Every structure is written in structure tokens, then in C-alpha cells.
Short mmCIF file of C-alpha atoms in Angstrom, two decimals:
data_model
loop_
_atom_site.label_atom_id
_atom_site.label_comp_id
_atom_site.label_asym_id
_atom_site.label_seq_id
_atom_site.Cartn_x
_atom_site.Cartn_y
_atom_site.Cartn_z
CA UNK A 28 3.33 17.55 -15.77
CA UNK A 29 4.32 19.61 -12.72
CA UNK A 30 7.90 19.38 -11.56
CA UNK A 31 8.42 17.04 -8.62
CA UNK A 32 9.20 18.45 -5.22
CA UNK A 33 12.92 18.25 -4.80
CA UNK A 34 15.70 20.09 -3.12
CA UNK A 35 18.15 19.09 -5.83
CA UNK A 36 16.63 21.21 -8.59
CA UNK A 37 18.65 24.38 -8.10
CA UNK A 38 20.97 24.27 -11.11
CA UNK A 39 22.61 27.57 -11.94
CA UNK A 40 21.16 29.40 -8.95
CA UNK A 41 23.32 31.27 -6.54
CA UNK A 42 21.47 31.67 -3.28
CA UNK A 43 22.35 35.36 -3.15
CA UNK A 44 20.37 35.94 -6.37
CA UNK A 45 17.15 34.21 -5.23
CA UNK A 46 14.30 36.03 -3.53
CA UNK A 47 11.40 34.93 -1.37
CA UNK A 48 8.72 37.56 -1.85
CA UNK A 49 10.63 40.81 -1.76
CA UNK A 50 13.32 39.57 0.61
CA UNK A 51 16.60 38.14 -0.71
CA UNK A 52 17.45 34.63 0.42
CA UNK A 53 20.92 34.68 1.85
CA UNK A 54 21.20 31.13 2.94
CA UNK A 55 21.09 27.92 0.91
CA UNK A 56 19.39 26.12 3.83
CA UNK A 57 16.55 28.63 3.69
CA UNK A 58 16.13 27.95 -0.05
CA UNK A 59 16.22 24.21 0.55
CA UNK A 60 13.67 24.46 3.37
CA UNK A 61 11.25 26.41 1.15
CA UNK A 62 11.52 23.78 -1.58
CA UNK A 63 11.23 20.91 0.89
CA UNK A 64 8.14 22.52 2.44
CA UNK A 65 6.33 22.19 -0.90
CA UNK A 66 5.41 18.60 0.01
CA UNK A 67 3.76 19.80 3.23
CA UNK A 68 1.99 22.59 1.36
CA UNK A 69 0.63 20.15 -1.22
CA UNK A 70 -0.51 17.70 1.48
CA UNK A 71 -2.21 20.53 3.38
CA UNK A 72 -4.06 21.65 0.26
CA UNK A 73 -5.30 18.12 -0.42
CA UNK A 74 -6.37 17.55 3.20
CA UNK A 75 -8.36 20.81 3.13
CA UNK A 76 -10.42 19.44 0.21
CA UNK A 77 -11.51 16.32 2.11
CA UNK A 78 -15.00 16.37 3.69
CA UNK A 79 -14.96 16.51 7.48
CA UNK A 80 -11.21 17.13 7.65
CA UNK A 81 -10.12 19.28 10.57
CA UNK A 82 -6.74 20.89 11.15
CA UNK A 83 -5.44 21.18 14.70
CA UNK A 84 -2.15 21.78 16.46
CA UNK A 85 -0.49 19.60 19.03
CA UNK A 86 -0.37 21.35 22.40
CA UNK A 87 3.34 20.65 22.76
CA UNK A 88 5.93 20.61 20.02
CA UNK A 89 5.66 21.79 16.46
CA UNK A 90 3.26 19.16 15.08
CA UNK A 91 0.37 20.02 12.76
CA UNK A 92 -2.44 17.44 12.98
CA UNK A 93 -5.27 16.62 10.55
CA UNK A 94 -8.21 14.53 11.73
CA UNK A 95 -11.48 13.15 10.46
CA UNK A 96 -14.10 12.01 12.94
CA UNK A 97 -11.67 12.79 15.75
CA UNK A 98 -9.06 10.35 14.38
CA UNK A 99 -5.67 11.39 13.00
CA UNK A 100 -4.93 10.77 9.32
CA UNK A 101 -2.02 13.17 8.73
CA UNK A 102 0.73 14.80 10.76
CA UNK A 103 3.36 17.35 9.76
CA UNK A 104 6.52 18.38 11.53
CA UNK A 105 10.18 19.07 10.84
CA UNK A 106 12.75 16.44 11.65
CA UNK A 107 16.07 18.21 12.23
CA UNK A 108 15.44 20.94 9.67
CA UNK A 109 13.57 18.71 7.22
CA UNK A 110 9.80 19.20 6.75
CA UNK A 111 7.94 15.88 6.61
CA UNK A 112 4.40 14.57 6.19
CA UNK A 113 3.36 11.47 8.14
CA UNK A 114 0.41 9.49 6.77
CA UNK A 115 -1.51 6.34 7.65
CA UNK A 116 -1.06 3.53 5.12
CA UNK A 117 -2.22 -0.04 4.64
CA UNK A 118 0.72 -2.20 5.82
CA UNK A 119 1.21 -3.96 2.46
CA UNK A 120 0.97 -0.64 0.59
CA UNK A 121 3.38 0.99 3.05
CA UNK A 122 5.98 -1.69 2.41
CA UNK A 123 5.74 -1.42 -1.38
CA UNK A 124 5.74 2.40 -1.26
CA UNK A 125 8.92 2.41 0.82
CA UNK A 126 10.54 -0.01 -1.65
CA UNK A 127 9.51 2.04 -4.69
CA UNK A 128 10.15 5.60 -3.48
CA UNK A 129 13.31 6.95 -1.89
CA UNK A 130 11.29 9.85 -0.45
CA UNK A 131 9.07 7.48 1.59
CA UNK A 132 10.24 5.88 4.83
CA UNK A 133 8.61 4.32 7.93
CA UNK A 134 6.41 6.65 9.99
CA UNK A 135 8.43 9.05 12.14
CA UNK A 136 7.47 8.56 15.83
CA UNK A 137 4.58 6.32 14.72
CA UNK A 138 3.88 2.62 14.24
CA UNK A 139 6.31 1.73 11.44
CA UNK A 140 3.92 -0.85 9.98
CA UNK A 141 0.89 1.43 9.63
CA UNK A 142 2.41 4.87 8.99
CA UNK A 143 4.76 6.35 6.39
CA UNK A 144 6.85 9.51 6.28
CA UNK A 145 7.05 11.49 3.04
CA UNK A 146 9.99 13.84 2.44
CA UNK A 147 10.84 16.07 -0.47
CA UNK A 148 12.59 14.21 -3.25
CA UNK A 149 12.58 13.65 -6.98
CA UNK A 150 9.93 10.94 -6.65
CA UNK A 151 7.57 12.90 -4.34
CA UNK A 152 5.43 14.17 -7.20
CA UNK A 153 2.29 16.20 -6.49
CA UNK A 154 -0.07 13.45 -7.73
CA UNK A 155 1.61 10.92 -5.43
CA UNK A 156 1.25 13.26 -2.43
CA UNK A 157 -2.43 13.83 -3.29
CA UNK A 158 -3.07 10.09 -3.54
CA UNK A 159 -1.24 9.28 -0.30
CA UNK A 160 -3.20 11.92 1.65
CA UNK A 161 -6.50 10.72 0.17
CA UNK A 162 -5.74 7.06 0.92
CA UNK A 163 -4.73 7.92 4.51
CA UNK A 164 -8.00 9.80 4.97
CA UNK A 165 -10.04 6.93 3.53
CA UNK A 166 -8.33 4.36 5.79
CA UNK A 167 -9.34 6.40 8.82
CA UNK A 168 -12.88 7.04 7.52
CA UNK A 169 -13.36 3.30 6.94
CA UNK A 170 -12.58 2.69 10.62
CA UNK A 171 -15.22 5.16 11.84
CA UNK A 172 -18.74 4.05 12.78
CA UNK A 173 -20.96 4.27 9.68
CA UNK A 174 -23.10 7.06 11.12
CA UNK A 175 -19.94 9.14 11.78
CA UNK A 176 -18.44 8.83 8.30
CA UNK A 177 -18.46 12.06 6.26
CA UNK A 178 -18.19 9.97 3.05
CA UNK A 179 -18.52 6.36 1.93
CA UNK A 180 -14.89 5.19 1.73
CA UNK A 181 -15.77 2.53 -0.86
CA UNK A 182 -17.03 5.03 -3.43
CA UNK A 183 -15.44 8.39 -2.51
CA UNK A 184 -12.89 9.84 -4.89
CA UNK A 185 -11.42 13.32 -4.87
CA UNK A 186 -11.65 14.96 -8.29
CA UNK A 187 -8.25 15.29 -9.95
CA UNK A 188 -6.60 18.59 -9.17
CA UNK A 189 -5.92 21.13 -11.88
CA UNK A 190 -2.13 20.99 -11.36
#
């Protein structure tokens, strides 16, 4: 099972001994940011696999936006130095996810009932991120007119990833 995304898994490392590519990392915050960004990277990879998914940028700010049928299903940004993924969620699922996972909170700058924010943390495992992105996508697809849907949300399932 892949290791969860977490910024607390740096035992025994001194930041001066770590490298990013060929460049030494001099700053613990830079190391932490790279680890925290793994959740965004995983979410981006999953979104890219979804039929009809399109990646855009917000004209102002540093928001990355993923849409299907012209409707948003995923956003990414950094809240004061912390990379986050914001996803649509069924209200009852959103409530139980927030109760069960410390890395999930109400949607940042979104409707707190219908959106969740996912941060790096010990419980933000890759399979959970994949499932949350897929479910967000399917919620949006289900709200599209039938002729505009790239998939049938009742039967669509993304094949399990190799990770």
C-alpha cells in the first residue's frame, strides 16, 4: 500500500541533506510544501483520466480549475502556504468525511455544505483522493443534461490505478 500523503513523515531527515532534482533543499518549508503538494498532484492525475475533463486557470488569483461540461468539479489553490484540493461532495457524504478524516474540512471559499477541502495528512491516502475526485466529477456529470454527459454517472467507474 502506498504511503499516505503527509508532511509529518520526515523522520531522520535534515533538510540540508535532502534534494529536489539536482538542487539541495535548504528550507524545511520547501520540503513540507513538496510533500503537501502530493495531494494536488494525485488529484490532478485522477482528473486527467476522467472523460470530458478540462483543466483551466482562473483569470485572477492562483486557482487551478477542472470542469466537465462547463461545470466545476475540482479547484486547487494554496491557502497561506498550504496546497489544497477543493471538491464537490454530496452533503451527507461531506459531513461524514469531515468527521472521519482530519485532512478534510469544509470547502474553502465555497458552499460549506456542498464542497470539501482536502489537505495533506496521514489520512489523505491516494485511494481516498482518487475516490473523492471521481465522486466530485460524477456529481457534476449527473447534473448535466443527458445529451451533454460524457459518461453515464450511474454506471461509470474509473479502473483502479496501479499505485
